[in-house]
Amino acid sequence: MTSDYFTLPPGDTRSVGSAGRRNTNGREPPARAILRRMNPQDLQSYRRLDTRTAAREAFDEILGRAQRSLRLIDDRGEFYGFDRPRFATALQALLRRSRDASITLVLHDSGFVERDCPRLVDLLRRHAPRLRILRSADSARHFSRGFVLADETVVLRRPHYDSALTFVDFDERAVAEAAHLLDEIVGEAMPAPGLSVTGL
């Protein structure tokens, strides 16, 4: 399949949906606008990343291109470097891109953020409720897979928190699975006790 911007490899049956079409009013459909900002090589197939350095680079790249939303489930937030100035700057930039932009971070343990991420805590104070930091429900504490979902378009998958192995995937099925799991986990999560806006 070929669009104006991307050529998928032979045998790749994934669809970029409306990315190759224009609306009748001449404006680009939202999907096409998002894909234009993504790296064309990302659409060729999923990428396997074996180190935390590589995973953080992919995370930073995707966060830097996100336009509407970021949703994440992680054990502590340390793997992706929540304590880095670059992370806080990227979150603030996302929130400034659109008044409708939103960020939801669900953690099993919020202690790392409370102790070591003052910039992130400051952002929470200034941008809640568009920025939320939640603690997963007790029933989800056994969940050992991590997901990052940006713009409901691209997902970073960590099969297990004990490993640096991460996959970057634009596949519609993988994105839908991540979105479904995040919906369930976010729906049961509660504001992190030490990070509730009223307690800051």
Tab-separated table of C-alpha atoms in Angstrom:
chain	number	residue	atom	x	y	z
A	1	MET	CA	0.000	0.000	0.000
A	2	THR	CA	1.338	3.403	-0.922
A	3	SER	CA	0.313	6.846	0.255
A	4	ASP	CA	1.827	10.243	-0.475
A	5	TYR	CA	4.131	9.835	2.513
A	6	PHE	CA	4.681	6.168	3.266
A	7	THR	CA	5.424	2.978	1.396
A	8	LEU	CA	4.722	-0.158	3.372
A	9	PRO	CA	6.885	-3.177	2.587
A	10	PRO	CA	5.513	-6.034	0.448
A	11	GLY	CA	3.242	-8.330	2.417
A	12	ASP	CA	2.478	-5.729	5.095
A	13	THR	CA	-1.301	-5.672	5.290
A	14	ARG	CA	-1.615	-2.932	7.869
A	15	SER	CA	-3.699	0.031	6.878
A	16	VAL	CA	-3.018	3.670	7.525
A	17	GLY	CA	-6.773	4.240	7.277
A	18	SER	CA	-7.630	7.731	6.191
A	19	ALA	CA	-3.968	8.761	6.113
A	20	GLY	CA	-3.914	8.545	2.345
A	21	ARG	CA	-7.078	10.539	1.721
A	22	ARG	CA	-8.207	14.115	2.065
A	23	ASN	CA	-11.525	15.304	3.379
A	24	THR	CA	-13.899	16.852	0.883
A	25	ASN	CA	-13.137	20.253	2.366
A	26	GLY	CA	-9.495	19.816	1.393
A	27	ARG	CA	-8.196	19.453	4.935
A	28	GLU	CA	-6.063	16.537	6.026
A	29	PRO	CA	-7.820	13.896	8.160
A	30	PRO	CA	-6.402	13.785	11.719
A	31	ALA	CA	-4.809	10.350	11.132
A	32	ARG	CA	-2.814	11.642	8.188
A	33	ALA	CA	-1.644	14.687	10.111
A	34	ILE	CA	-0.422	12.480	12.948
A	35	LEU	CA	1.375	10.055	10.658
A	36	ARG	CA	3.166	12.882	8.887
A	37	ARG	CA	4.823	13.739	12.194
A	38	MET	CA	5.928	10.166	12.812
A	39	ASN	CA	9.055	8.601	11.419
A	40	PRO	CA	8.218	6.706	8.182
A	41	GLN	CA	10.445	3.804	9.228
A	42	ASP	CA	8.168	3.213	12.211
A	43	LEU	CA	5.392	2.114	9.890
A	44	GLN	CA	7.478	-0.574	8.211
A	45	SER	CA	7.276	-2.978	11.134
A	46	TYR	CA	7.578	-3.030	14.888
A	47	ARG	CA	10.977	-2.315	16.343
A	48	ARG	CA	12.608	-4.378	19.056
A	49	LEU	CA	14.717	-2.433	21.549
A	50	ASP	CA	16.996	-4.367	23.869
A	51	THR	CA	18.418	-1.640	26.111
A	52	ARG	CA	16.961	0.986	28.386
A	53	THR	CA	18.910	3.646	26.512
A	54	ALA	CA	17.257	2.683	23.223
A	55	ALA	CA	13.829	2.488	24.877
A	56	ARG	CA	14.226	5.947	26.379
A	57	GLU	CA	15.286	7.374	23.039
A	58	ALA	CA	12.175	5.920	21.381
A	59	PHE	CA	10.020	7.154	24.254
A	60	ASP	CA	11.425	10.683	23.976
A	61	GLU	CA	10.975	10.682	20.212
A	62	ILE	CA	7.350	9.568	20.378
A	63	LEU	CA	6.501	11.923	23.240
A	64	GLY	CA	8.043	14.774	21.292
A	65	ARG	CA	5.685	14.101	18.377
A	66	ALA	CA	2.517	13.472	20.395
A	67	GLN	CA	-0.175	16.049	19.749
A	68	ARG	CA	-3.190	15.045	21.834
A	69	SER	CA	-2.581	12.463	24.508
A	70	LEU	CA	-0.171	10.283	26.421
A	71	ARG	CA	-1.274	7.346	28.559
A	72	LEU	CA	1.150	5.115	30.408
A	73	ILE	CA	1.238	2.216	32.842
A	74	ASP	CA	4.576	1.490	34.508
A	75	ASP	CA	5.898	0.135	37.767
A	76	ARG	CA	7.662	3.284	39.066
A	77	GLY	CA	8.496	5.626	36.190
A	78	GLU	CA	12.233	5.197	36.642
A	79	PHE	CA	12.709	3.147	33.473
A	80	TYR	CA	11.678	6.030	31.219
A	81	GLY	CA	13.431	8.627	33.357
A	82	PHE	CA	10.590	10.578	34.898
A	83	ASP	CA	13.191	12.467	36.918
A	84	ARG	CA	14.867	13.939	33.824
A	85	PRO	CA	14.380	17.624	32.971
A	86	ARG	CA	13.807	16.556	29.359
A	87	PHE	CA	10.788	14.487	30.363
A	88	ALA	CA	9.143	17.330	32.257
A	89	THR	CA	9.826	19.727	29.392
A	90	ALA	CA	8.269	17.325	26.870
A	91	LEU	CA	5.135	16.877	28.988
A	92	GLN	CA	4.718	20.622	29.323
A	93	ALA	CA	5.168	21.044	25.564
A	94	LEU	CA	2.449	18.455	24.900
A	95	LEU	CA	0.027	20.215	27.223
A	96	ARG	CA	0.720	23.502	25.467
A	97	ARG	CA	0.092	22.119	21.977
A	98	SER	CA	-3.620	21.876	22.598
A	99	ARG	CA	-5.981	22.927	25.349
A	100	ASP	CA	-7.537	19.464	24.962
A	101	ALA	CA	-4.251	17.570	25.379
A	102	SER	CA	-4.173	15.157	28.312
A	103	ILE	CA	-1.613	13.007	30.107
A	104	THR	CA	-2.361	10.052	32.386
A	105	LEU	CA	0.461	8.234	34.164
A	106	VAL	CA	-0.473	5.114	36.138
A	107	LEU	CA	2.170	3.690	38.452
A	108	HIS	CA	2.212	0.688	40.754
A	109	ASP	CA	4.511	2.597	43.117
A	110	SER	CA	4.559	6.407	43.137
A	111	GLY	CA	7.402	6.699	45.650
A	112	PHE	CA	10.041	7.406	42.996
A	113	VAL	CA	8.027	10.334	41.618
A	114	GLU	CA	7.335	11.723	45.093
A	115	ARG	CA	11.005	11.592	46.111
A	116	ASP	CA	12.984	12.198	42.935
A	117	CYS	CA	10.823	14.002	40.367
A	118	PRO	CA	10.212	17.562	41.614
A	119	ARG	CA	9.702	18.951	38.111
A	120	LEU	CA	6.980	16.403	37.403
A	121	VAL	CA	5.297	17.134	40.741
A	122	ASP	CA	5.360	20.842	39.924
A	123	LEU	CA	3.734	20.162	36.546
A	124	LEU	CA	1.027	18.159	38.299
A	125	ARG	CA	0.335	21.068	40.609
A	126	ARG	CA	0.012	23.494	37.688
A	127	HIS	CA	-1.743	21.349	35.087
A	128	ALA	CA	-4.156	19.041	36.911
A	129	PRO	CA	-6.595	17.652	35.869
A	130	ARG	CA	-5.164	17.512	32.337
A	131	LEU	CA	-2.121	15.842	33.907
A	132	ARG	CA	-2.939	12.960	36.220
A	133	ILE	CA	-0.647	10.659	38.175
A	134	LEU	CA	-2.539	7.651	39.483
A	135	ARG	CA	-1.705	4.595	41.530
A	136	SER	CA	-2.936	1.305	40.161
A	137	ALA	CA	-5.591	-0.573	42.090
A	138	ASP	CA	-4.525	-3.438	44.321
A	139	SER	CA	-6.086	-5.861	41.854
A	140	ALA	CA	-3.694	-4.635	39.124
A	141	ARG	CA	-0.457	-4.814	41.119
A	142	HIS	CA	0.345	-8.225	39.636
A	143	PHE	CA	0.250	-6.709	36.150
A	144	SER	CA	3.903	-6.796	35.043
A	145	ARG	CA	3.646	-5.418	31.502
A	146	GLY	CA	4.212	-1.770	30.666
A	147	PHE	CA	2.489	0.260	27.973
A	148	VAL	CA	2.936	3.757	26.614
A	149	LEU	CA	0.203	4.938	24.250
A	150	ALA	CA	0.607	8.232	22.379
A	151	ASP	CA	-2.258	9.799	20.420
A	152	GLU	CA	-3.950	6.370	20.339
A	153	THR	CA	-1.610	5.716	17.394
A	154	VAL	CA	1.691	4.256	18.611
A	155	VAL	CA	2.443	1.984	21.529
A	156	LEU	CA	5.620	1.073	23.392
A	157	ARG	CA	5.276	-2.360	24.988
A	158	ARG	CA	7.398	-3.770	27.794
A	159	PRO	CA	6.681	-7.499	28.230
A	160	HIS	CA	8.000	-7.407	31.805
A	161	TYR	CA	9.244	-4.754	34.210
A	162	ASP	CA	12.273	-6.846	35.081
A	163	SER	CA	13.582	-6.569	31.519
A	164	ALA	CA	14.653	-3.643	29.347
A	165	LEU	CA	13.135	-5.341	26.299
A	166	THR	CA	10.694	-2.925	24.634
A	167	PHE	CA	8.765	-2.954	21.369
A	168	VAL	CA	7.629	0.046	19.332
A	169	ASP	CA	4.497	-0.767	17.378
A	170	PHE	CA	2.054	1.093	15.121
A	171	ASP	CA	0.030	-2.043	14.386
A	172	GLU	CA	-3.670	-1.343	14.846
A	173	ARG	CA	-4.226	-4.563	16.806
A	174	ALA	CA	-1.387	-3.820	19.226
A	175	VAL	CA	-2.619	-0.263	19.716
A	176	ALA	CA	-6.184	-1.468	20.332
A	177	GLU	CA	-4.997	-4.039	22.893
A	178	ALA	CA	-2.987	-1.412	24.758
A	179	ALA	CA	-5.901	1.029	24.700
A	180	HIS	CA	-8.264	-1.616	26.116
A	181	LEU	CA	-5.894	-2.560	28.930
A	182	LEU	CA	-5.233	1.073	29.783
A	183	ASP	CA	-8.963	1.801	29.875
A	184	GLU	CA	-9.426	-0.967	32.444
A	185	ILE	CA	-6.422	-0.056	34.581
A	186	VAL	CA	-7.104	3.696	34.533
A	187	GLY	CA	-10.745	3.072	35.352
A	188	GLU	CA	-9.812	1.345	38.604
A	189	ALA	CA	-6.801	3.503	39.533
A	190	MET	CA	-6.876	6.187	42.206
A	191	PRO	CA	-4.861	9.395	42.679
A	192	ALA	CA	-1.475	8.535	44.137
A	193	PRO	CA	-1.761	9.293	47.907
A	194	GLY	CA	1.380	11.397	48.072
A	195	LEU	CA	0.590	13.191	44.825
A	196	SER	CA	-3.034	14.226	45.201
A	197	VAL	CA	-3.419	17.813	44.073
A	198	THR	CA	-5.109	18.804	47.326
A	199	GLY	CA	-2.164	17.422	49.256
A	200	LEU	CA	0.587	19.147	47.292
